[in-house]
Amino acid sequence: MPSFEEARRLILDRVTQLTAERVELLEALGRVTAEDIVAPWNLPSCDNAAMDGYAVRGADCRQPASLRITGFVPAGAAAIVPIDAGCAIKIMTGAAIPSGGDTVVPFEDTKECDNHVRITGPVVRGQHIRLVGEDVRCGETVIPAGRVIRPAEISMLASCGMALVSVYRKPTVAILSTGDELLEVGEPLVPGKVVDSNGVSLAAGVLACGATPVILGIARDNRASHVQKMSEGLKADVFITSAGVSAGERDLVREVLAELGMRPVFRRVDIGPGAPTCFGLREGKPVFCLPGNPVASMITFEEFVRPALLKMMGHRKVLKPLVRAILQDEVRKKTGKIKFLRVRLEAAGGKFLAYSSGDQNTGILKTMLMADGLALLPAERDSFSVGDEVKVHIISEDAEMMEP
Ligand code: AMP
Ligand code: MG
């Protein structure tokens, strides 16, 4: 049975980036560039005014200077008339500097009178001009392949005139819940039954990392139902099932998947919660069988599925940050496997303090809602005291914003 790190390595070594596709700019937000983006032109495209004022020849500005106004260039206009010696052209921010000009004198340093402008403030030759190509040179790589697209990258792509961008495809991720005890969300509760929360919670996890969920609903605990739903699920880029993999029960999930061609890479992992997590490949496509317990399915999604999906989408950083924190509770566990302890984080004196978020029984969902992170309690230890340093994998966005 692989350890936590080994299992993650086994998965990440076997999933690869999907192919690229060209998408519209806004569609590219949060996705990863599949090719270098090369500037097709200079930015700015020409020398232009950085302020509203007068374009002049810097040499003419020795005071007291009075220059004849010979023209006006509004924003967006190309300058037609040149600036002759002793002359000035009124210019708006962003407008092209007329030939002969090398300096802009802002309005606040001038006084206009009788079609002449008097310079009233100090002038440095070359001031208030944005030079052609000073930001980006034509032919320069402005965004390398493998970069996550944020609003700043979108701004650069737009400035380079690119309405479409090549990014890695998002995987379709089929999600199947299994079990005779499951009710669909919205059905009235009956004793002995539970609502299929995994289907939507896993779909939410898939959406949160930028991939496309396909909810298949519930396979009942019989072969025919499994075969039918799983055949559907295996058409997606990634297939996730939940439940039906606990020790002791009839192992329908893995059995039917094996018949349908899934080759297991590992069948269990040395972690708790989440030990009965199975990972395999079917025609090269990843298949994850997660435990049924909602907390275990969420934790194993976070720790195993999410990094795999991010890698498929071309991300280079696929693991969430691990922070050091000081444990604030006594904790006991069995030796031999890593335990994920649900913790609340607080920042105090430049450090994170980690408090158990409450009952750590796998069946308790509420303490998952109260958790900012999962403390990774190492396999070899069985007891932890207040003041021990632990590593915490942050899972809430709120906590990501916290400063230790
Ligand atoms: P199993 O692996 O089938 O033994 O399921 C383990 C536990 O998870 C049981 O208590 C199930 O009722 C629960 N469970 C299984 N599937 C789901 C699901 N889709 N949504 C919520 N709870 C589930
Ligand atoms: Mg079951």
Coordinates of C-alpha atoms and ligand atoms in Angstrom, one line a residue:
M1 CA 0.0 0.0 0.0
P2 CA 1.6 3.3 -1.0
S3 CA 2.1 6.1 1.5
F4 CA 0.4 9.5 1.0
E5 CA 3.3 11.0 -0.9
E6 CA 3.9 7.8 -3.0
A7 CA 0.2 7.7 -4.0
R8 CA 0.3 11.3 -5.1
R9 CA 3.4 10.7 -7.1
L10 CA 1.9 7.6 -8.7
I11 CA -1.0 9.7 -9.8
L12 CA 0.9 12.8 -11.0
D13 CA 3.4 10.6 -12.9
R14 CA 0.6 9.1 -14.9
V15 CA -1.6 12.1 -15.8
T16 CA -0.5 14.4 -18.6
Q17 CA -1.6 17.7 -20.0
L18 CA -4.6 17.7 -22.3
T19 CA -4.3 19.1 -25.8
A20 CA -4.6 22.8 -26.5
E21 CA -7.6 24.8 -27.8
R22 CA -8.1 28.4 -28.9
V23 CA -10.6 30.3 -26.8
E24 CA -11.8 33.8 -26.4
L25 CA -10.0 36.0 -24.0
L26 CA -12.5 36.0 -21.1
E27 CA -12.9 32.2 -21.5
A28 CA -9.1 32.0 -20.9
L29 CA -9.2 33.4 -17.3
G30 CA -7.6 31.1 -14.9
R31 CA -6.4 28.7 -17.6
V32 CA -2.8 28.1 -18.8
T33 CA -1.2 29.3 -22.0
A34 CA -0.2 26.4 -24.3
E35 CA 2.2 28.5 -26.4
D36 CA 4.5 31.5 -26.0
I37 CA 2.7 34.7 -26.7
V38 CA 4.8 37.0 -29.0
A39 CA 4.1 40.7 -29.4
P40 CA 3.1 41.4 -33.0
W41 CA 3.9 45.1 -32.6
N42 CA 5.5 47.7 -30.3
L43 CA 3.7 49.0 -27.2
P44 CA 3.3 51.9 -27.3
S45 CA 3.0 51.8 -31.0
C46 CA 4.5 55.4 -31.3
D47 CA 5.9 58.1 -29.1
N48 CA 2.9 59.6 -27.4
A49 CA 2.0 62.2 -24.8
A50 CA 1.8 61.0 -21.1
M51 CA 0.0 64.2 -20.1
D52 CA -2.4 66.8 -21.5
G53 CA -0.4 69.9 -22.5
Y54 CA 1.8 71.1 -25.4
A55 CA 4.2 69.1 -27.5
V56 CA 7.4 71.2 -28.1
R57 CA 11.0 71.0 -28.9
G58 CA 12.8 70.8 -25.6
A59 CA 15.5 73.2 -26.8
D60 CA 12.9 75.9 -27.3
C61 CA 11.9 75.9 -23.6
R62 CA 14.7 78.0 -22.0
Q63 CA 12.8 80.6 -20.1
P64 CA 11.3 83.0 -20.6
A65 CA 9.9 81.1 -23.6
S66 CA 6.8 81.9 -25.5
L67 CA 5.9 79.5 -28.3
R68 CA 3.4 79.9 -31.1
I69 CA 0.6 77.3 -31.1
T70 CA 0.3 75.8 -34.6
G71 CA -2.0 72.9 -34.1
F72 CA -4.0 70.5 -31.9
V73 CA -3.7 66.7 -31.7
P74 CA -6.6 65.0 -29.8
A75 CA -6.3 61.6 -28.2
G76 CA -6.3 58.8 -30.8
A77 CA -5.3 61.2 -33.6
A78 CA -2.1 60.9 -35.7
A79 CA -0.1 64.1 -35.8
I80 CA 0.0 65.5 -39.3
V81 CA 1.8 68.9 -39.0
P82 CA 5.4 68.8 -37.6
I83 CA 6.5 71.1 -34.8
D84 CA 8.6 73.8 -36.2
A85 CA 11.2 75.7 -34.1
G86 CA 9.6 78.1 -31.7
C87 CA 6.2 76.4 -32.0
A88 CA 4.0 74.2 -29.9
I89 CA 1.2 71.8 -30.6
K90 CA -1.6 71.3 -28.1
I91 CA -1.8 67.6 -27.4
M92 CA -4.0 65.2 -25.3
T93 CA -2.7 62.2 -23.3
G94 CA -2.1 59.2 -25.5
A95 CA -1.9 61.2 -28.8
A96 CA 1.1 60.7 -31.1
I97 CA 3.9 63.3 -30.7
P98 CA 4.2 65.3 -33.9
S99 CA 7.5 65.0 -35.7
G100 CA 10.1 67.4 -34.4
G101 CA 8.6 67.3 -30.9
D102 CA 10.5 65.6 -28.1
T103 CA 9.0 67.0 -24.9
V104 CA 5.5 67.6 -23.5
V105 CA 4.8 70.6 -21.2
P106 CA 1.7 69.9 -19.1
F107 CA -1.0 72.6 -19.0
E108 CA -0.3 73.4 -15.4
D109 CA 3.1 74.6 -16.3
T110 CA 1.9 77.0 -19.0
K111 CA -0.2 80.1 -19.7
E112 CA -2.0 80.5 -23.0
C113 CA -2.6 84.0 -24.5
D114 CA -3.1 85.3 -28.1
N115 CA -2.4 82.0 -29.8
H116 CA 0.9 81.7 -27.9
V117 CA 1.9 79.6 -24.9
R118 CA 4.2 80.9 -22.2
I119 CA 6.1 78.3 -20.2
T120 CA 5.9 79.0 -16.5
G121 CA 7.5 75.9 -14.9
P122 CA 10.8 74.1 -15.3
V123 CA 11.1 71.7 -18.3
V124 CA 13.3 68.7 -18.7
R125 CA 13.9 67.8 -22.3
G126 CA 12.1 64.5 -23.1
Q127 CA 9.7 64.8 -20.2
H128 CA 6.1 63.3 -20.3
I129 CA 6.6 61.2 -23.4
R130 CA 6.0 57.5 -23.6
L131 CA 8.5 56.1 -26.0
V132 CA 7.6 53.7 -28.8
G133 CA 8.2 50.1 -27.6
E134 CA 9.2 51.2 -24.1
D135 CA 6.8 48.6 -22.6
V136 CA 6.9 45.8 -25.2
R137 CA 9.1 45.4 -28.3
C138 CA 7.7 43.8 -31.4
G139 CA 8.7 40.2 -31.4
E140 CA 9.2 40.0 -27.7
T141 CA 7.7 37.0 -25.8
V142 CA 5.3 38.7 -23.4
I143 CA 3.7 35.6 -21.9
P144 CA 5.5 32.3 -21.9
A145 CA 3.7 29.0 -22.4
G146 CA 2.6 27.5 -19.1
R147 CA 1.5 30.8 -17.5
V148 CA -1.8 31.1 -15.6
I149 CA -4.0 33.8 -17.2
R150 CA -5.0 36.5 -14.8
P151 CA -6.6 39.9 -15.6
A152 CA -3.1 41.3 -16.2
E153 CA -2.3 38.6 -18.9
I154 CA -5.7 39.3 -20.4
S155 CA -4.8 43.0 -20.6
M156 CA -1.5 42.1 -22.4
L157 CA -3.2 39.8 -24.8
A158 CA -5.8 42.4 -25.6
S159 CA -3.1 45.1 -26.1
C160 CA -1.4 42.7 -28.5
G161 CA -4.6 42.5 -30.5
M162 CA -5.2 38.8 -29.7
A163 CA -8.9 38.0 -29.5
L164 CA -8.2 34.3 -29.2
V165 CA -5.6 32.5 -27.1
S166 CA -4.3 29.0 -27.1
V167 CA -4.8 27.3 -23.6
Y168 CA -4.9 23.8 -22.4
R169 CA -8.3 22.1 -22.6
K170 CA -10.3 21.7 -19.4
P171 CA -11.0 18.0 -18.6
T172 CA -14.6 16.7 -18.5
V173 CA -14.9 15.0 -15.2
A174 CA -17.7 12.4 -14.8
I175 CA -18.9 11.9 -11.2
L176 CA -20.9 8.9 -10.2
S177 CA -22.4 8.2 -6.7
T178 CA -23.1 4.6 -5.8
G179 CA -25.3 3.1 -3.2
D180 CA -28.9 1.8 -2.6
E181 CA -29.2 4.1 0.4
L182 CA -28.9 7.3 -1.6
L183 CA -31.6 9.9 -2.2
E184 CA -31.3 12.5 -4.9
V185 CA -30.9 16.1 -3.6
G186 CA -34.3 17.5 -2.9
E187 CA -36.1 14.2 -2.1
P188 CA -37.7 14.0 1.3
L189 CA -35.6 12.2 3.9
V190 CA -36.6 8.6 4.8
P191 CA -35.0 6.8 7.8
G192 CA -32.1 4.7 6.7
K193 CA -31.5 6.8 3.6
V194 CA -28.9 9.6 3.0
V195 CA -28.9 12.4 0.5
D196 CA -26.3 12.0 -2.3
S197 CA -24.2 15.0 -1.2
N198 CA -21.0 13.6 -2.8
G199 CA -22.2 14.1 -6.3
V200 CA -22.6 17.8 -5.9
S201 CA -19.7 18.3 -3.5
L202 CA -17.3 16.6 -5.9
A203 CA -18.8 18.6 -8.8
A204 CA -18.2 21.8 -6.8
G205 CA -14.6 20.7 -6.3
V206 CA -14.2 20.1 -10.0
L207 CA -15.6 23.5 -10.9
A208 CA -13.5 25.2 -8.2
C209 CA -10.3 24.0 -9.9
G210 CA -11.6 25.1 -13.4
A211 CA -12.6 21.7 -14.9
T212 CA -16.0 20.7 -16.2
P213 CA -18.1 18.3 -14.1
V214 CA -20.6 15.9 -15.5
I215 CA -22.9 14.6 -12.8
L216 CA -24.0 11.1 -13.7
G217 CA -26.3 10.6 -10.7
I218 CA -26.6 7.4 -8.7
A219 CA -25.6 3.8 -9.6
R220 CA -27.6 1.3 -7.5
D221 CA -25.8 -1.6 -5.8
N222 CA -26.3 -4.0 -8.6
R223 CA -24.1 -4.9 -11.6
A224 CA -26.4 -3.7 -14.3
S225 CA -26.8 -0.3 -12.8
H226 CA -23.0 0.0 -12.3
V227 CA -22.2 -1.2 -15.9
Q228 CA -24.6 1.2 -17.4
K229 CA -23.5 4.3 -15.5
M230 CA -19.8 3.5 -15.6
S231 CA -19.8 2.9 -19.3
E232 CA -21.1 6.5 -19.5
G233 CA -18.5 7.8 -17.0
L234 CA -15.6 6.3 -18.8
K235 CA -16.3 8.5 -21.9
A236 CA -15.1 11.6 -19.9
D237 CA -11.5 12.6 -19.6
V238 CA -11.6 11.7 -15.9
F239 CA -13.9 9.5 -14.0
I240 CA -14.6 9.7 -10.3
T241 CA -16.8 7.4 -8.3
S242 CA -17.7 7.6 -4.7
A243 CA -18.5 4.8 -2.2
G244 CA -18.7 1.1 -2.7
V245 CA -15.0 0.6 -1.9
S246 CA -15.2 0.2 1.9
A247 CA -13.5 -2.9 3.5
G248 CA -15.8 -5.8 4.0
E249 CA -18.5 -4.9 1.5
R250 CA -18.9 -6.5 -1.9
D251 CA -16.5 -4.6 -4.0
L252 CA -18.8 -3.8 -6.9
V253 CA -17.1 -0.5 -7.9
R254 CA -13.6 -1.8 -8.5
E255 CA -14.9 -5.2 -9.8
V256 CA -17.1 -3.6 -12.6
L257 CA -14.5 -1.0 -13.4
A258 CA -11.9 -3.7 -13.9
E259 CA -14.3 -5.6 -16.2
L260 CA -14.7 -2.4 -18.2
G261 CA -11.0 -2.2 -18.6
M262 CA -9.7 -0.1 -15.7
R263 CA -6.2 -1.2 -14.6
P264 CA -5.6 -0.3 -10.9
V265 CA -2.4 1.5 -10.0
F266 CA -3.2 1.3 -6.3
R267 CA -6.2 0.1 -4.4
R268 CA -5.7 1.7 -1.0
V269 CA -3.5 4.4 0.5
D270 CA -1.9 4.7 3.9
I271 CA -4.0 7.7 5.1
G272 CA -6.9 8.4 7.4
P273 CA -9.6 9.4 6.6
G274 CA -9.6 8.1 3.0
A275 CA -7.7 4.8 3.1
P276 CA -10.0 3.0 0.6
T277 CA -9.1 5.3 -2.3
C278 CA -8.3 3.6 -5.5
F279 CA -6.7 5.0 -8.6
G280 CA -6.4 3.4 -12.0
L281 CA -6.2 4.0 -15.7
R282 CA -8.5 3.1 -18.5
E283 CA -7.1 3.6 -21.9
G284 CA -4.7 6.1 -20.4
K285 CA -7.5 8.1 -18.7
P286 CA -7.5 8.5 -14.9
V287 CA -10.2 6.9 -12.8
F288 CA -10.5 7.7 -9.1
C289 CA -12.7 5.6 -6.8
L290 CA -13.1 7.7 -3.7
P291 CA -14.6 6.5 -0.4
G292 CA -18.3 7.1 0.2
N293 CA -18.1 9.1 3.4
P294 CA -18.6 12.7 2.5
V295 CA -15.6 13.9 4.6
A296 CA -13.3 11.2 3.2
S297 CA -14.4 11.9 -0.4
M298 CA -13.8 15.6 0.0
I299 CA -10.4 15.1 1.6
T300 CA -9.2 12.6 -1.0
F301 CA -10.5 14.8 -3.8
E302 CA -8.5 17.7 -2.4
E303 CA -5.3 15.7 -1.9
F304 CA -5.4 13.4 -5.0
V305 CA -7.9 14.5 -7.7
R306 CA -7.4 18.2 -7.6
P307 CA -3.6 18.1 -8.3
A308 CA -4.3 15.7 -11.1
L309 CA -6.9 17.9 -12.7
L310 CA -4.6 21.0 -12.4
K311 CA -1.8 19.1 -14.1
M312 CA -4.1 18.1 -17.0
M313 CA -5.0 21.7 -17.4
G314 CA -1.3 22.6 -17.7
H315 CA -0.7 24.1 -14.3
R316 CA 2.8 23.7 -12.9
K317 CA 1.9 24.4 -9.3
V318 CA -0.6 21.8 -8.5
L319 CA -0.4 21.5 -4.7
K320 CA -2.0 24.0 -2.3
P321 CA 0.4 25.7 0.2
L322 CA 1.5 23.9 3.3
V323 CA 2.0 26.2 6.2
R324 CA 3.6 25.6 9.6
A325 CA 1.3 26.0 12.6
I326 CA 1.4 25.4 16.3
L327 CA -1.0 22.8 17.5
Q328 CA -3.4 24.0 20.3
D329 CA -4.9 20.6 21.2
E330 CA -3.7 17.2 22.4
V331 CA -4.2 14.6 19.6
R332 CA -3.9 10.9 19.6
K333 CA -3.8 8.6 16.6
K334 CA -2.6 5.2 15.5
T335 CA 0.9 5.0 14.1
G336 CA 1.5 3.7 10.6
K337 CA -0.5 6.2 8.6
I338 CA -0.8 9.9 8.1
K339 CA -3.9 11.5 9.7
F340 CA -5.6 14.5 8.2
L341 CA -6.7 16.6 11.2
R342 CA -9.4 19.2 10.4
V343 CA -8.2 22.4 12.0
R344 CA -9.2 26.0 12.4
L345 CA -6.3 28.5 11.9
E346 CA -5.7 31.7 13.8
A347 CA -2.9 34.1 13.3
A348 CA -1.0 35.3 16.4
G349 CA 2.4 37.0 16.8
G350 CA 3.6 36.0 13.3
K351 CA 2.5 32.4 13.6
F352 CA -0.4 30.2 12.7
L353 CA -2.2 28.5 15.6
A354 CA -4.1 25.3 14.7
Y355 CA -7.1 24.3 16.7
S356 CA -8.9 21.1 16.1
S357 CA -12.2 22.0 14.5
G358 CA -14.0 19.5 16.7
D359 CA -15.1 15.9 16.4
Q360 CA -12.7 14.2 13.9
N361 CA -14.9 11.1 13.3
T362 CA -15.1 10.6 9.6
G363 CA -18.9 10.7 9.7
I364 CA -19.0 14.2 11.1
L365 CA -19.5 16.7 8.3
K366 CA -19.9 19.8 10.4
T367 CA -16.2 19.9 11.5
M368 CA -15.2 20.0 7.8
L369 CA -17.2 23.2 7.4
M370 CA -15.3 24.7 10.4
A371 CA -11.9 23.7 9.0
D372 CA -9.5 26.2 7.4
G373 CA -7.0 23.4 6.7
L374 CA -5.9 19.8 7.1
A375 CA -3.0 19.3 9.5
L376 CA -0.9 16.4 8.2
L377 CA 0.0 14.4 11.3
P378 CA 2.9 12.2 10.3
A379 CA 2.6 8.4 10.1
E380 CA 5.3 7.5 12.7
R381 CA 3.8 9.4 15.6
D382 CA 0.9 8.5 17.8
S383 CA 0.5 11.5 20.1
F384 CA 0.8 15.2 19.7
S385 CA 0.8 17.9 22.4
V386 CA -0.1 21.5 22.6
G387 CA 2.8 23.5 21.2
D388 CA 3.9 20.9 18.7
E389 CA 4.6 22.2 15.2
V390 CA 2.4 20.7 12.5
K391 CA 2.2 21.2 8.7
V392 CA -1.2 22.4 7.5
H393 CA -2.6 22.2 4.1
I394 CA -4.8 25.2 3.7
I395 CA -8.2 24.4 2.2
S396 CA -10.3 27.5 2.7
E397 CA -9.8 30.7 0.7
D398 CA -10.5 32.8 3.8
A399 CA -7.5 31.2 5.4
E400 CA -5.3 31.7 2.3
M401 CA -5.8 35.4 2.9
M402 CA -4.6 35.2 6.5
E403 CA -1.3 36.5 7.5
P404 CA 0.5 34.5 10.1
Ligands
AMP1 P1 -19.8 2.9 1.4 O1 -18.4 3.1 0.9 O2 -20.7 2.6 0.3 O3 -19.9 1.9 2.5 O4 -20.3 4.3 2.0 C1 -19.7 4.8 3.2 C2 -20.6 5.8 3.8 O5 -20.7 6.9 3.0 C3 -22.0 5.4 4.1 O6 -22.4 5.9 5.4 C4 -22.8 6.0 3.0 O7 -24.1 6.2 3.3 C5 -22.1 7.3 2.8 N1 -22.2 7.7 1.4 C6 -22.0 6.9 0.3 N2 -22.2 7.6 -0.8 C7 -22.6 8.8 -0.4 C8 -23.0 10.0 -1.2 N3 -23.0 10.0 -2.5 N4 -23.4 11.1 -0.5 C9 -23.4 11.1 0.9 N5 -23.0 10.0 1.6 C10 -22.6 8.9 1.0
MG2 MG -22.3 1.6 -0.4

